[in-house]
Amino acid sequence: SIDCRGDSRMCCRKEFFVDFKEIGWEDWIIQPEGYHMNYCTGLCPLHVAGIPGLAASFHTAVLNLIKANNADATMDSCCVPTQRRALSLLYYDRDNNIVKTDIPDMIVDACGCT
Amino acid sequence: APKGRRCPACGLAALAPTTHRDILVALAKQNILSKLRLQDRPNITQPMAKGTLLTALRRMRAQRPDATISSGMPHAGTIPPLHPGMGVQEYEMLSFAESGSSTSHSVRLHFRFTQELSGSTEILQATLYLFWADPGPGGHLVTIRLLQPDPMGLNMTVASETWLEVHRAGWTTLDVGHAVQSLFSQGSQRLTVELDVVEGWRSPLLAGHGDSHWPFVAVQARARTPHHVQRR
């Protein structure tokens, strides 16, 4: 996965941090101090399509075959999250109880072209 | 994306930086609230004292051999993750007691559980934590009753009764999993604990050790998932 830098226009992971103090949520969210709301952005030319990590797989072979035989494919490729993880939160609920939970798939760790 | 159209995420790049940021922050708020099944952010009227919270977290962690808690407030990224299986969302909840009616030999504690969790979660474990003051020589016998509202919600019925011999000062725990599960399955939110103690002995709420020994219930729960039928 590539992190976005400078003038790169290709598919990459853009880091974005939401500070709970800045948005006035620090009174009810005890931990963590913010949310790493990373996202994927950038271009995905057809020749780079294929999820990273599947370089030698059967799926890649099939994808390449489709690309080779179907240059005028009906679908374009998109830059999407390929690896995500949970966000652990410790917070007060409406009844002043303290709740801890892991919300799955909230933090984008890697991006790739579909 | 259909041929010739932009990917949905590409639209963000075309926005002005401030608008871009505002949209992302709004999305983050909406995302967190919806995943926590909250319509709006909770308004905190009585934040828990730091000492009370830390003591409760430590007691709860001590029950789990794989978990640790630091001596100060936990820092970002140090909250030990739960162990969700197959992407199922799990919860740990601490409900602190609200004091109810009491006499010289009896005290009632009320625990209120969140509406968002009742009915849609399965209780894995629920433990009542009580701190006792020094009972003096010989110890004391305590009767603990778990009371639940009856189906009509008018009267309280005894869900279970147990006896405890207290020989020294300290924390004791009591499994209240069945009572909390039954409460949640009825859509009810309030569990009442009635303690009968020897007259004149200081009850848990009057232990005189400050807020850090406040009684609480620790609940571990997971979201219910619909049953899936697979066709091959």
XYZ file of C-alpha atoms in Angstrom:
346
model
C 0.000 0.000 0.000
C 1.169 3.522 -0.741
C 0.609 6.556 1.464
C -0.319 9.736 -0.395
C 2.559 12.185 -0.915
C 2.882 15.515 -2.665
C 1.711 15.457 -6.228
C 1.053 11.755 -6.687
C -2.276 11.140 -8.390
C -2.244 7.364 -8.174
C -4.301 5.324 -5.729
C -2.982 5.880 -2.205
C -3.973 6.044 1.453
C -4.607 9.546 2.762
C -4.210 10.025 6.501
C -6.864 12.051 8.282
C -7.148 12.461 12.058
C -10.294 13.612 13.815
C -9.323 15.036 17.220
C -12.183 14.438 19.688
C -11.182 17.547 21.654
C -11.485 19.731 18.546
C -15.006 18.513 17.840
C -16.071 18.746 21.503
C -16.439 15.005 22.061
C -13.733 14.567 24.691
C -16.328 14.741 27.489
C -18.060 11.491 26.497
C -15.299 9.567 24.715
C -12.728 8.695 27.369
C -10.297 6.931 25.047
C -8.771 7.273 22.475
C -8.055 10.955 21.877
C -9.164 10.839 18.272
C -10.095 8.772 15.247
C -7.674 7.994 12.416
C -10.224 8.267 9.662
C -7.878 7.432 6.819
C -9.340 7.059 3.365
C -8.361 5.965 -0.135
C -8.025 8.340 -3.017
C -6.374 8.546 -6.421
C -6.537 7.123 -9.884
C -6.652 3.479 -10.837
C -5.680 2.930 -14.460
C -6.844 -0.478 -15.672
C -3.326 -1.898 -15.878
C -2.747 -1.525 -12.136
C -6.010 -3.164 -11.127
C -5.593 -6.067 -8.765
C -5.512 -6.167 -5.023
C -1.972 -5.972 -3.602
C -0.886 -9.255 -2.129
C -2.484 -11.392 -4.806
C 0.423 -11.100 -7.244
C 0.845 -14.790 -7.953
C -2.636 -16.001 -7.252
C -5.155 -17.667 -9.446
C -7.350 -14.576 -9.114
C -4.647 -12.321 -10.541
C -4.237 -14.662 -13.489
C -7.959 -14.511 -14.179
C -7.989 -10.717 -13.835
C -5.068 -10.366 -16.247
C -6.801 -12.635 -18.748
C -9.942 -10.541 -18.576
C -7.917 -7.360 -19.020
C -6.001 -8.778 -21.960
C -9.066 -10.061 -23.776
C -11.421 -7.287 -22.899
C -9.679 -3.977 -23.368
C -13.032 -2.232 -23.623
C -14.202 -3.619 -20.269
C -17.511 -2.377 -19.002
C -16.132 -1.543 -15.556
C -13.489 0.888 -14.358
C -11.211 0.194 -11.438
C -11.618 2.000 -8.122
C -9.206 2.911 -5.325
C -10.649 1.203 -2.242
C -9.572 0.007 1.218
C -7.939 -3.415 1.094
C -7.054 -3.701 4.750
C -8.956 -2.309 7.718
C -8.924 -2.673 11.482
C -11.144 -1.990 14.448
C -11.435 1.208 16.468
C -11.441 0.589 20.245
C -13.562 3.088 22.156
C -14.118 3.684 25.862
C -17.058 6.030 26.339
C -19.981 7.139 28.487
C -23.411 6.071 27.294
C -26.658 7.982 27.863
C -27.092 6.435 31.318
C -23.606 7.433 32.472
C -22.384 3.835 32.239
C -18.924 3.266 30.876
C -18.802 1.136 27.750
C -15.870 -0.317 25.891
C -16.269 -1.721 22.408
C -14.289 -2.417 19.259
C -16.017 -1.149 16.131
C -14.808 -3.380 13.313
C -13.386 -2.081 10.012
C -13.189 1.579 11.060
C -9.541 2.360 10.318
C -8.140 2.022 6.799
C -4.643 0.550 6.849
C -4.103 -0.056 3.135
C -5.615 0.885 -0.205
C -5.557 -0.761 -3.605
C -7.250 -0.811 -6.981
C -10.199 -3.142 -7.446
C -17.915 2.086 -11.092
C -19.696 2.001 -14.435
C -17.447 2.688 -17.459
C -16.731 6.362 -17.933
C -17.903 7.374 -14.471
C -15.637 8.408 -11.632
C -15.186 6.228 -8.578
C -17.362 7.458 -5.698
C -14.314 8.435 -3.613
C -12.841 10.645 -6.379
C -15.472 13.333 -5.776
C -13.744 14.422 -2.562
C -10.611 15.543 -4.332
C -12.510 18.223 -6.257
C -13.764 20.029 -3.126
C -12.177 23.043 -1.447
C -9.934 21.972 1.503
C -12.194 23.439 4.239
C -15.335 21.893 2.763
C -13.406 18.671 2.304
C -12.446 18.665 6.002
C -15.961 19.554 7.187
C -17.432 16.693 5.159
C -14.910 14.205 6.536
C -15.505 15.308 10.143
C -19.285 15.075 9.652
C -18.825 11.609 8.142
C -16.626 10.519 11.044
C -19.223 11.694 13.601
C -22.069 10.010 11.748
C -20.081 6.800 11.347
C -19.150 6.522 15.032
C -22.655 7.352 16.302
C -24.353 4.879 13.963
C -21.927 2.083 14.874
C -22.607 2.741 18.559
C -26.365 2.784 17.818
C -26.679 6.312 19.142
C -28.908 8.909 17.523
C -27.009 11.741 19.104
C -23.973 12.189 21.299
C -24.716 11.461 24.980
C -24.863 14.462 27.307
C -22.709 13.774 30.313
C -24.146 15.342 33.427
C -22.168 13.491 36.107
C -18.813 12.286 34.831
C -17.364 9.496 36.940
C -14.467 10.390 39.226
C -11.159 9.266 37.744
C -10.328 7.156 40.816
C -13.658 5.321 40.666
C -13.252 4.584 36.986
C -9.674 3.352 37.343
C -10.487 1.110 40.290
C -13.407 -0.427 38.401
C -11.294 -0.977 35.277
C -8.526 -2.581 37.323
C -10.952 -4.892 39.116
C -12.495 -5.902 35.822
C -9.098 -6.458 34.178
C -7.952 -8.551 37.130
C -10.661 -11.060 36.213
C -9.075 -11.488 32.780
C -5.560 -12.959 32.876
C -4.643 -11.683 29.385
C -5.340 -8.027 30.110
C -3.425 -5.273 31.908
C -4.169 -1.697 32.839
C -1.638 1.050 33.381
C -1.388 3.005 36.616
C -2.545 6.304 35.098
C -5.458 6.886 32.769
C -5.022 4.643 29.736
C -3.433 6.487 26.820
C -4.604 6.447 23.232
C -3.903 3.140 21.601
C -3.319 1.332 24.880
C -6.864 0.096 25.368
C -6.513 -3.642 25.066
C -8.777 -4.846 22.258
C -11.632 -7.222 22.958
C -11.709 -10.541 21.182
C -14.415 -10.289 18.558
C -14.997 -13.514 16.698
C -15.983 -13.418 13.039
C -16.376 -9.618 13.114
C -19.064 -9.676 15.827
C -19.067 -6.492 17.874
C -18.405 -7.079 21.569
C -18.986 -4.748 24.492
C -17.731 -4.367 28.033
C -19.835 -2.152 30.234
C -19.465 -0.772 33.737
C -22.670 0.268 35.466
C -22.183 2.090 38.758
C -24.743 1.855 41.547
C -27.322 4.483 42.270
C -28.347 4.332 45.906
C -31.963 3.582 46.680
C -33.967 3.324 49.888
C -32.041 2.081 52.896
C -32.563 1.278 56.559
C -30.104 0.543 59.353
C -29.811 -3.110 58.242
C -30.779 -3.022 54.562
C -29.678 -1.115 51.482
C -30.872 -1.107 47.888
C -28.591 -0.432 44.952
C -29.937 0.266 41.460
C -28.024 -0.450 38.254
C -29.317 0.993 35.015
C -28.192 -0.521 31.725
C -28.156 1.248 28.440
C -31.193 1.042 26.206
C -29.091 0.581 23.077
C -27.695 -2.713 24.338
C -30.789 -4.305 25.865
C -32.652 -6.647 23.544
C -30.013 -6.710 20.819
C -27.107 -8.197 22.730
C -26.241 -11.511 24.276
C -24.762 -11.410 27.782
C -21.529 -13.372 28.015
C -20.747 -12.506 31.614
C -21.983 -10.123 34.299
C -20.342 -9.665 37.686
C -21.402 -7.576 40.663
C -18.509 -5.994 42.592
C -19.043 -4.934 46.205
C -16.492 -3.493 48.587
C -16.984 -4.303 52.272
C -15.694 -2.407 55.245
C -13.903 -4.306 57.981
C -16.544 -6.509 59.667
C -14.561 -6.849 62.889
C -13.849 -10.136 64.690
C -15.987 -13.090 63.662
C -17.223 -11.686 60.365
C -20.789 -11.005 59.232
C -23.398 -12.790 57.158
C -24.899 -10.765 54.316
C -28.019 -11.645 52.321
C -27.939 -10.475 48.719
C -31.168 -10.421 46.696
C -31.433 -9.591 43.021
C -34.742 -7.909 42.293
C -36.323 -7.423 38.912
C -39.522 -5.667 37.883
C -42.323 -8.162 37.153
C -43.638 -8.343 33.552
C -46.241 -5.652 34.325
C -43.480 -3.451 35.737
C -45.467 -2.669 38.901
C -43.778 -4.781 41.565
C -40.346 -6.192 42.199
C -39.796 -9.944 42.233
C -36.820 -11.782 43.697
C -34.782 -13.278 40.850
C -32.221 -14.860 43.152
C -31.040 -14.817 46.727
C -27.646 -15.698 48.070
C -25.684 -15.488 51.322
C -22.180 -14.277 51.798
C -19.881 -14.472 54.784
C -17.627 -11.446 55.052
C -14.558 -12.036 57.208
C -12.354 -9.147 56.142
C -12.432 -5.851 54.300
C -12.134 -5.958 50.531
C -13.884 -6.611 47.241
C -16.200 -9.532 46.645
C -17.741 -10.580 43.362
C -21.024 -12.241 42.534
C -22.086 -13.728 39.209
C -25.249 -11.911 38.068
C -25.149 -13.116 34.439
C -28.518 -14.891 34.475
C -30.293 -11.962 36.110
C -28.864 -9.448 33.616
C -29.630 -11.715 30.632
C -33.194 -12.139 31.849
C -33.457 -8.369 32.325
C -32.182 -7.670 28.823
C -34.437 -10.262 27.197
C -37.455 -8.567 28.844
C -36.320 -5.241 27.432
C -35.894 -3.938 30.958
C -32.975 -1.755 31.966
C -32.882 -1.698 35.741
C -31.469 -4.269 38.146
C -31.969 -3.775 41.873
C -29.698 -5.386 44.446
C -30.932 -5.584 48.010
C -28.411 -6.208 50.778
C -29.388 -7.274 54.273
C -26.575 -6.612 56.711
C -26.158 -6.686 60.456
C -27.620 -3.587 61.992
C -25.080 -0.887 62.488
C -22.453 -2.390 60.173
C -21.400 -0.083 57.411
C -22.924 -1.128 54.095
C -20.933 -0.906 50.828
C -22.263 2.545 50.009
C -21.392 3.837 53.440
C -18.016 2.151 53.650
C -16.296 5.483 54.101
C -13.490 4.709 51.662
C -14.456 7.347 49.141
C -15.678 7.013 45.601
C -13.034 4.541 44.494
C -14.929 1.715 46.221
C -18.303 2.420 44.701
C -20.262 -0.776 43.833
C -20.561 -1.634 40.146
C -21.615 -4.325 37.700
C -19.252 -5.294 34.879
C -20.969 -6.794 31.842
C -19.460 -8.480 28.810
C -21.859 -8.728 25.890
C -21.871 -9.241 22.155
C -24.222 -8.114 19.439
C -26.748 -10.709 18.364
C -26.393 -11.735 14.756
C -29.239 -13.151 12.662
C -28.961 -16.853 11.843
C -27.637 -17.476 8.356
C -28.709 -20.296 6.087
C -26.153 -21.302 3.502
C -27.071 -22.907 0.227
C -24.540 -24.929 -1.721
